[in-house]
Amino acid sequence: MSSQIKIARKIFVGSVRDKEITKQIIKKDLIKNIQIKKEKLPISQDNFNKYFANKSNYTILNASNQFLKNEVNAVLIAIGKNYAIEFYDMASDNIALNICKNIMESNELPSTPENNKYMEYYYEVIKNEMYFILSKVDNTIIFTYAPKEYKEEIKTLMNNLEY
């Protein structure tokens, strides 16, 4: 075997080994980061109610009667001066998923939502000067469709609600 082939093999083995070590380091860092993140827990209707009750510029409307009793636990709408935040607590995860799809279809929204382990269903877009955000955790959904100038205010609300 020529010396050039031996050198090439050493370089190849070394580069493969370095790649494997790099993959292991990345994998460990990813695992460490995943363990730091907490899984999202759905907010209760009481906590949604309390959150907006403490804000003087919102009125809470109970719209649960617009759905079949076997499909919904609660539908609350926090109505503010410039937009409303809707909260759905559905009877099951599958029903909540169907409601998400219906909301998106009825608003003719493009693309598909982001899915991940910590926020099961998340969608955010600006369309026609309007800001749309929808977040689903387990069998609950919070969403709004508002003028885009309220985007940062809404994102703060969503973060405070942990959605």
JSON list of C-alpha atoms in Angstrom, two decimals:
[
{"chain": "A", "resi": 1, "resn": "MET", "atom": "CA", "xyz": [0.00, 0.00, 0.00]},
{"chain": "A", "resi": 2, "resn": "SER", "atom": "CA", "xyz": [1.42, 3.34, -0.95]},
{"chain": "A", "resi": 3, "resn": "SER", "atom": "CA", "xyz": [2.24, 5.95, 1.66]},
{"chain": "A", "resi": 4, "resn": "GLN", "atom": "CA", "xyz": [-0.25, 8.37, 0.06]},
{"chain": "A", "resi": 5, "resn": "ILE", "atom": "CA", "xyz": [-3.11, 5.89, 0.62]},
{"chain": "A", "resi": 6, "resn": "LYS", "atom": "CA", "xyz": [-2.02, 5.36, 4.25]},
{"chain": "A", "resi": 7, "resn": "ILE", "atom": "CA", "xyz": [-2.00, 9.11, 4.83]},
{"chain": "A", "resi": 8, "resn": "ALA", "atom": "CA", "xyz": [-5.38, 9.47, 3.13]},
{"chain": "A", "resi": 9, "resn": "ARG", "atom": "CA", "xyz": [-6.84, 6.71, 5.33]},
{"chain": "A", "resi": 10, "resn": "LYS", "atom": "CA", "xyz": [-5.50, 8.36, 8.50]},
{"chain": "A", "resi": 11, "resn": "ILE", "atom": "CA", "xyz": [-7.01, 11.69, 7.45]},
{"chain": "A", "resi": 12, "resn": "PHE", "atom": "CA", "xyz": [-10.33, 10.01, 6.58]},
{"chain": "A", "resi": 13, "resn": "VAL", "atom": "CA", "xyz": [-10.48, 8.06, 9.85]},
{"chain": "A", "resi": 14, "resn": "GLY", "atom": "CA", "xyz": [-9.52, 11.18, 11.78]},
{"chain": "A", "resi": 15, "resn": "SER", "atom": "CA", "xyz": [-12.16, 13.29, 10.04]},
{"chain": "A", "resi": 16, "resn": "VAL", "atom": "CA", "xyz": [-14.84, 10.62, 10.58]},
{"chain": "A", "resi": 17, "resn": "ARG", "atom": "CA", "xyz": [-13.86, 10.35, 14.26]},
{"chain": "A", "resi": 18, "resn": "ASP", "atom": "CA", "xyz": [-13.91, 14.16, 14.61]},
{"chain": "A", "resi": 19, "resn": "LYS", "atom": "CA", "xyz": [-17.36, 14.28, 13.00]},
{"chain": "A", "resi": 20, "resn": "GLU", "atom": "CA", "xyz": [-18.63, 11.62, 15.41]},
{"chain": "A", "resi": 21, "resn": "ILE", "atom": "CA", "xyz": [-17.20, 13.49, 18.40]},
{"chain": "A", "resi": 22, "resn": "THR", "atom": "CA", "xyz": [-18.77, 16.72, 17.13]},
{"chain": "A", "resi": 23, "resn": "LYS", "atom": "CA", "xyz": [-22.13, 14.94, 16.69]},
{"chain": "A", "resi": 24, "resn": "GLN", "atom": "CA", "xyz": [-21.92, 13.60, 20.25]},
{"chain": "A", "resi": 25, "resn": "ILE", "atom": "CA", "xyz": [-21.12, 17.06, 21.65]},
{"chain": "A", "resi": 26, "resn": "ILE", "atom": "CA", "xyz": [-24.01, 18.61, 19.70]},
{"chain": "A", "resi": 27, "resn": "LYS", "atom": "CA", "xyz": [-26.34, 15.81, 20.83]},
{"chain": "A", "resi": 28, "resn": "LYS", "atom": "CA", "xyz": [-25.36, 16.33, 24.49]},
{"chain": "A", "resi": 29, "resn": "ASP", "atom": "CA", "xyz": [-25.93, 20.09, 24.19]},
{"chain": "A", "resi": 30, "resn": "LEU", "atom": "CA", "xyz": [-29.31, 19.51, 22.55]},
{"chain": "A", "resi": 31, "resn": "ILE", "atom": "CA", "xyz": [-30.32, 17.08, 25.29]},
{"chain": "A", "resi": 32, "resn": "LYS", "atom": "CA", "xyz": [-29.20, 19.57, 27.92]},
{"chain": "A", "resi": 33, "resn": "ASN", "atom": "CA", "xyz": [-31.25, 22.34, 26.25]},
{"chain": "A", "resi": 34, "resn": "ILE", "atom": "CA", "xyz": [-34.31, 20.11, 25.91]},
{"chain": "A", "resi": 35, "resn": "GLN", "atom": "CA", "xyz": [-34.17, 19.24, 29.59]},
{"chain": "A", "resi": 36, "resn": "ILE", "atom": "CA", "xyz": [-34.10, 22.94, 30.50]},
{"chain": "A", "resi": 37, "resn": "LYS", "atom": "CA", "xyz": [-37.31, 23.63, 28.58]},
{"chain": "A", "resi": 38, "resn": "LYS", "atom": "CA", "xyz": [-40.53, 22.83, 30.39]},
{"chain": "A", "resi": 39, "resn": "GLU", "atom": "CA", "xyz": [-43.54, 21.35, 28.70]},
{"chain": "A", "resi": 40, "resn": "LYS", "atom": "CA", "xyz": [-46.39, 23.74, 28.23]},
{"chain": "A", "resi": 41, "resn": "LEU", "atom": "CA", "xyz": [-49.42, 23.24, 30.38]},
{"chain": "A", "resi": 42, "resn": "PRO", "atom": "CA", "xyz": [-52.85, 24.40, 29.27]},
{"chain": "A", "resi": 43, "resn": "ILE", "atom": "CA", "xyz": [-54.31, 27.39, 31.05]},
{"chain": "A", "resi": 44, "resn": "SER", "atom": "CA", "xyz": [-57.63, 26.90, 32.81]},
{"chain": "A", "resi": 45, "resn": "GLN", "atom": "CA", "xyz": [-60.69, 29.01, 32.04]},
{"chain": "A", "resi": 46, "resn": "ASP", "atom": "CA", "xyz": [-60.50, 30.41, 35.59]},
{"chain": "A", "resi": 47, "resn": "ASN", "atom": "CA", "xyz": [-56.92, 31.57, 35.08]},
{"chain": "A", "resi": 48, "resn": "PHE", "atom": "CA", "xyz": [-57.74, 33.07, 31.68]},
{"chain": "A", "resi": 49, "resn": "ASN", "atom": "CA", "xyz": [-60.67, 34.87, 33.31]},
{"chain": "A", "resi": 50, "resn": "LYS", "atom": "CA", "xyz": [-58.54, 36.10, 36.23]},
{"chain": "A", "resi": 51, "resn": "TYR", "atom": "CA", "xyz": [-55.77, 37.33, 33.96]},
{"chain": "A", "resi": 52, "resn": "PHE", "atom": "CA", "xyz": [-58.09, 39.55, 31.92]},
{"chain": "A", "resi": 53, "resn": "ALA", "atom": "CA", "xyz": [-60.26, 40.52, 34.90]},
{"chain": "A", "resi": 54, "resn": "ASN", "atom": "CA", "xyz": [-57.15, 42.23, 36.32]},
{"chain": "A", "resi": 55, "resn": "LYS", "atom": "CA", "xyz": [-56.88, 44.32, 33.16]},
{"chain": "A", "resi": 56, "resn": "SER", "atom": "CA", "xyz": [-59.36, 47.17, 33.25]},
{"chain": "A", "resi": 57, "resn": "ASN", "atom": "CA", "xyz": [-59.59, 47.57, 29.47]},
{"chain": "A", "resi": 58, "resn": "TYR", "atom": "CA", "xyz": [-60.99, 44.08, 28.78]},
{"chain": "A", "resi": 59, "resn": "THR", "atom": "CA", "xyz": [-64.47, 42.63, 29.09]},
{"chain": "A", "resi": 60, "resn": "ILE", "atom": "CA", "xyz": [-64.91, 38.85, 29.28]},
{"chain": "A", "resi": 61, "resn": "LEU", "atom": "CA", "xyz": [-67.68, 37.31, 27.19]},
{"chain": "A", "resi": 62, "resn": "ASN", "atom": "CA", "xyz": [-68.67, 33.65, 27.65]},
{"chain": "A", "resi": 63, "resn": "ALA", "atom": "CA", "xyz": [-69.44, 32.19, 24.21]},
{"chain": "A", "resi": 64, "resn": "SER", "atom": "CA", "xyz": [-69.60, 28.52, 25.27]},
{"chain": "A", "resi": 65, "resn": "ASN", "atom": "CA", "xyz": [-73.25, 28.22, 24.25]},
{"chain": "A", "resi": 66, "resn": "GLN", "atom": "CA", "xyz": [-72.27, 28.59, 20.57]},
{"chain": "A", "resi": 67, "resn": "PHE", "atom": "CA", "xyz": [-70.83, 25.05, 20.62]},
{"chain": "A", "resi": 68, "resn": "LEU", "atom": "CA", "xyz": [-72.21, 21.60, 21.36]},
{"chain": "A", "resi": 69, "resn": "LYS", "atom": "CA", "xyz": [-71.97, 20.81, 25.08]},
{"chain": "A", "resi": 70, "resn": "ASN", "atom": "CA", "xyz": [-70.18, 17.52, 24.44]},
{"chain": "A", "resi": 71, "resn": "GLU", "atom": "CA", "xyz": [-67.48, 19.33, 22.42]},
{"chain": "A", "resi": 72, "resn": "VAL", "atom": "CA", "xyz": [-66.65, 22.33, 24.59]},
{"chain": "A", "resi": 73, "resn": "ASN", "atom": "CA", "xyz": [-65.75, 22.97, 28.21]},
{"chain": "A", "resi": 74, "resn": "ALA", "atom": "CA", "xyz": [-65.56, 26.75, 27.76]},
{"chain": "A", "resi": 75, "resn": "VAL", "atom": "CA", "xyz": [-65.17, 29.48, 25.17]},
{"chain": "A", "resi": 76, "resn": "LEU", "atom": "CA", "xyz": [-64.20, 32.87, 26.56]},
{"chain": "A", "resi": 77, "resn": "ILE", "atom": "CA", "xyz": [-63.47, 36.06, 24.65]},
{"chain": "A", "resi": 78, "resn": "ALA", "atom": "CA", "xyz": [-61.50, 38.88, 26.24]},
{"chain": "A", "resi": 79, "resn": "ILE", "atom": "CA", "xyz": [-62.75, 41.92, 24.35]},
{"chain": "A", "resi": 80, "resn": "GLY", "atom": "CA", "xyz": [-60.43, 44.92, 24.39]},
{"chain": "A", "resi": 81, "resn": "LYS", "atom": "CA", "xyz": [-60.66, 48.32, 22.75]},
{"chain": "A", "resi": 82, "resn": "ASN", "atom": "CA", "xyz": [-58.75, 47.31, 19.59]},
{"chain": "A", "resi": 83, "resn": "TYR", "atom": "CA", "xyz": [-58.97, 43.52, 19.41]},
{"chain": "A", "resi": 84, "resn": "ALA", "atom": "CA", "xyz": [-60.25, 40.40, 21.16]},
{"chain": "A", "resi": 85, "resn": "ILE", "atom": "CA", "xyz": [-58.36, 37.37, 22.48]},
{"chain": "A", "resi": 86, "resn": "GLU", "atom": "CA", "xyz": [-60.31, 34.12, 22.18]},
{"chain": "A", "resi": 87, "resn": "PHE", "atom": "CA", "xyz": [-59.85, 31.14, 24.51]},
{"chain": "A", "resi": 88, "resn": "TYR", "atom": "CA", "xyz": [-61.20, 27.68, 23.72]},
{"chain": "A", "resi": 89, "resn": "ASP", "atom": "CA", "xyz": [-61.17, 24.79, 26.21]},
{"chain": "A", "resi": 90, "resn": "MET", "atom": "CA", "xyz": [-62.42, 21.88, 24.16]},
{"chain": "A", "resi": 91, "resn": "ALA", "atom": "CA", "xyz": [-63.55, 18.43, 25.34]},
{"chain": "A", "resi": 92, "resn": "SER", "atom": "CA", "xyz": [-60.63, 16.68, 23.62]},
{"chain": "A", "resi": 93, "resn": "ASP", "atom": "CA", "xyz": [-57.36, 17.29, 21.84]},
{"chain": "A", "resi": 94, "resn": "ASN", "atom": "CA", "xyz": [-58.84, 16.10, 18.52]},
{"chain": "A", "resi": 95, "resn": "ILE", "atom": "CA", "xyz": [-61.73, 18.54, 18.74]},
{"chain": "A", "resi": 96, "resn": "ALA", "atom": "CA", "xyz": [-59.27, 21.35, 19.54]},
{"chain": "A", "resi": 97, "resn": "LEU", "atom": "CA", "xyz": [-57.18, 20.39, 16.52]},
{"chain": "A", "resi": 98, "resn": "ASN", "atom": "CA", "xyz": [-60.26, 20.52, 14.27]},
{"chain": "A", "resi": 99, "resn": "ILE", "atom": "CA", "xyz": [-61.18, 23.93, 15.69]},
{"chain": "A", "resi": 100, "resn": "CYS", "atom": "CA", "xyz": [-57.65, 25.18, 14.89]},
{"chain": "A", "resi": 101, "resn": "LYS", "atom": "CA", "xyz": [-57.98, 24.00, 11.32]},
{"chain": "A", "resi": 102, "resn": "ASN", "atom": "CA", "xyz": [-61.43, 25.62, 11.00]},
{"chain": "A", "resi": 103, "resn": "ILE", "atom": "CA", "xyz": [-60.14, 28.93, 12.38]},
{"chain": "A", "resi": 104, "resn": "MET", "atom": "CA", "xyz": [-57.29, 28.95, 9.89]},
{"chain": "A", "resi": 105, "resn": "GLU", "atom": "CA", "xyz": [-59.49, 27.98, 6.95]},
{"chain": "A", "resi": 106, "resn": "SER", "atom": "CA", "xyz": [-62.13, 30.58, 7.80]},
{"chain": "A", "resi": 107, "resn": "ASN", "atom": "CA", "xyz": [-59.43, 33.27, 7.92]},
{"chain": "A", "resi": 108, "resn": "GLU", "atom": "CA", "xyz": [-57.91, 31.97, 4.66]},
{"chain": "A", "resi": 109, "resn": "LEU", "atom": "CA", "xyz": [-54.44, 31.79, 6.17]},
{"chain": "A", "resi": 110, "resn": "PRO", "atom": "CA", "xyz": [-51.46, 30.62, 4.14]},
{"chain": "A", "resi": 111, "resn": "SER", "atom": "CA", "xyz": [-48.86, 28.01, 5.04]},
{"chain": "A", "resi": 112, "resn": "THR", "atom": "CA", "xyz": [-49.02, 25.46, 7.82]},
{"chain": "A", "resi": 113, "resn": "PRO", "atom": "CA", "xyz": [-48.54, 25.93, 11.53]},
{"chain": "A", "resi": 114, "resn": "GLU", "atom": "CA", "xyz": [-45.38, 25.11, 13.38]},
{"chain": "A", "resi": 115, "resn": "ASN", "atom": "CA", "xyz": [-45.58, 21.94, 15.43]},
{"chain": "A", "resi": 116, "resn": "ASN", "atom": "CA", "xyz": [-43.26, 21.13, 18.28]},
{"chain": "A", "resi": 117, "resn": "LYS", "atom": "CA", "xyz": [-43.22, 19.22, 21.55]},
{"chain": "A", "resi": 118, "resn": "TYR", "atom": "CA", "xyz": [-43.51, 22.25, 23.80]},
{"chain": "A", "resi": 119, "resn": "MET", "atom": "CA", "xyz": [-46.19, 24.15, 21.96]},
{"chain": "A", "resi": 120, "resn": "GLU", "atom": "CA", "xyz": [-48.19, 21.53, 20.13]},
{"chain": "A", "resi": 121, "resn": "TYR", "atom": "CA", "xyz": [-49.60, 23.87, 17.52]},
{"chain": "A", "resi": 122, "resn": "TYR", "atom": "CA", "xyz": [-48.41, 27.41, 16.91]},
{"chain": "A", "resi": 123, "resn": "TYR", "atom": "CA", "xyz": [-49.14, 29.75, 14.03]},
{"chain": "A", "resi": 124, "resn": "GLU", "atom": "CA", "xyz": [-48.27, 33.40, 13.55]},
{"chain": "A", "resi": 125, "resn": "VAL", "atom": "CA", "xyz": [-48.62, 35.51, 10.39]},
{"chain": "A", "resi": 126, "resn": "ILE", "atom": "CA", "xyz": [-49.23, 39.04, 9.17]},
{"chain": "A", "resi": 127, "resn": "LYS", "atom": "CA", "xyz": [-51.75, 39.17, 6.34]},
{"chain": "A", "resi": 128, "resn": "ASN", "atom": "CA", "xyz": [-53.39, 42.27, 4.82]},
{"chain": "A", "resi": 129, "resn": "GLU", "atom": "CA", "xyz": [-52.10, 44.54, 7.62]},
{"chain": "A", "resi": 130, "resn": "MET", "atom": "CA", "xyz": [-53.59, 42.16, 10.20]},
{"chain": "A", "resi": 131, "resn": "TYR", "atom": "CA", "xyz": [-51.69, 40.11, 12.77]},
{"chain": "A", "resi": 132, "resn": "PHE", "atom": "CA", "xyz": [-52.89, 36.57, 13.43]},
{"chain": "A", "resi": 133, "resn": "ILE", "atom": "CA", "xyz": [-51.59, 34.36, 16.21]},
{"chain": "A", "resi": 134, "resn": "LEU", "atom": "CA", "xyz": [-52.95, 30.99, 17.29]},
{"chain": "A", "resi": 135, "resn": "SER", "atom": "CA", "xyz": [-51.50, 28.69, 19.93]},
{"chain": "A", "resi": 136, "resn": "LYS", "atom": "CA", "xyz": [-52.86, 25.28, 20.97]},
{"chain": "A", "resi": 137, "resn": "VAL", "atom": "CA", "xyz": [-51.74, 23.41, 24.07]},
{"chain": "A", "resi": 138, "resn": "ASP", "atom": "CA", "xyz": [-53.44, 20.08, 24.66]},
{"chain": "A", "resi": 139, "resn": "ASN", "atom": "CA", "xyz": [-57.18, 20.72, 24.34]},
{"chain": "A", "resi": 140, "resn": "THR", "atom": "CA", "xyz": [-56.96, 24.52, 24.68]},
{"chain": "A", "resi": 141, "resn": "ILE", "atom": "CA", "xyz": [-56.53, 27.24, 22.06]},
{"chain": "A", "resi": 142, "resn": "ILE", "atom": "CA", "xyz": [-55.83, 30.95, 22.34]},
{"chain": "A", "resi": 143, "resn": "PHE", "atom": "CA", "xyz": [-55.91, 33.15, 19.26]},
{"chain": "A", "resi": 144, "resn": "THR", "atom": "CA", "xyz": [-56.51, 36.63, 17.93]},
{"chain": "A", "resi": 145, "resn": "TYR", "atom": "CA", "xyz": [-56.71, 38.42, 14.61]},
{"chain": "A", "resi": 146, "resn": "ALA", "atom": "CA", "xyz": [-55.90, 42.10, 15.10]},
{"chain": "A", "resi": 147, "resn": "PRO", "atom": "CA", "xyz": [-54.41, 45.14, 13.38]},
{"chain": "A", "resi": 148, "resn": "LYS", "atom": "CA", "xyz": [-50.67, 44.54, 13.05]},
{"chain": "A", "resi": 149, "resn": "GLU", "atom": "CA", "xyz": [-49.75, 47.60, 15.13]},
{"chain": "A", "resi": 150, "resn": "TYR", "atom": "CA", "xyz": [-50.82, 45.62, 18.24]},
{"chain": "A", "resi": 151, "resn": "LYS", "atom": "CA", "xyz": [-48.49, 42.70, 17.49]},
{"chain": "A", "resi": 152, "resn": "GLU", "atom": "CA", "xyz": [-46.00, 43.40, 20.32]},
{"chain": "A", "resi": 153, "resn": "GLU", "atom": "CA", "xyz": [-48.78, 44.01, 22.85]},
{"chain": "A", "resi": 154, "resn": "ILE", "atom": "CA", "xyz": [-50.46, 40.75, 21.85]},
{"chain": "A", "resi": 155, "resn": "LYS", "atom": "CA", "xyz": [-47.18, 38.81, 21.95]},
{"chain": "A", "resi": 156, "resn": "THR", "atom": "CA", "xyz": [-46.65, 40.09, 25.50]},
{"chain": "A", "resi": 157, "resn": "LEU", "atom": "CA", "xyz": [-50.15, 38.90, 26.47]},
{"chain": "A", "resi": 158, "resn": "MET", "atom": "CA", "xyz": [-49.51, 35.50, 24.90]},
{"chain": "A", "resi": 159, "resn": "ASN", "atom": "CA", "xyz": [-46.17, 35.19, 26.71]},
{"chain": "A", "resi": 160, "resn": "ASN", "atom": "CA", "xyz": [-47.80, 36.15, 30.00]},
{"chain": "A", "resi": 161, "resn": "LEU", "atom": "CA", "xyz": [-50.40, 33.46, 29.42]},
{"chain": "A", "resi": 162, "resn": "GLU", "atom": "CA", "xyz": [-47.53, 31.09, 28.51]},
{"chain": "A", "resi": 163, "resn": "TYR", "atom": "CA", "xyz": [-48.93, 30.44, 25.05]}
]
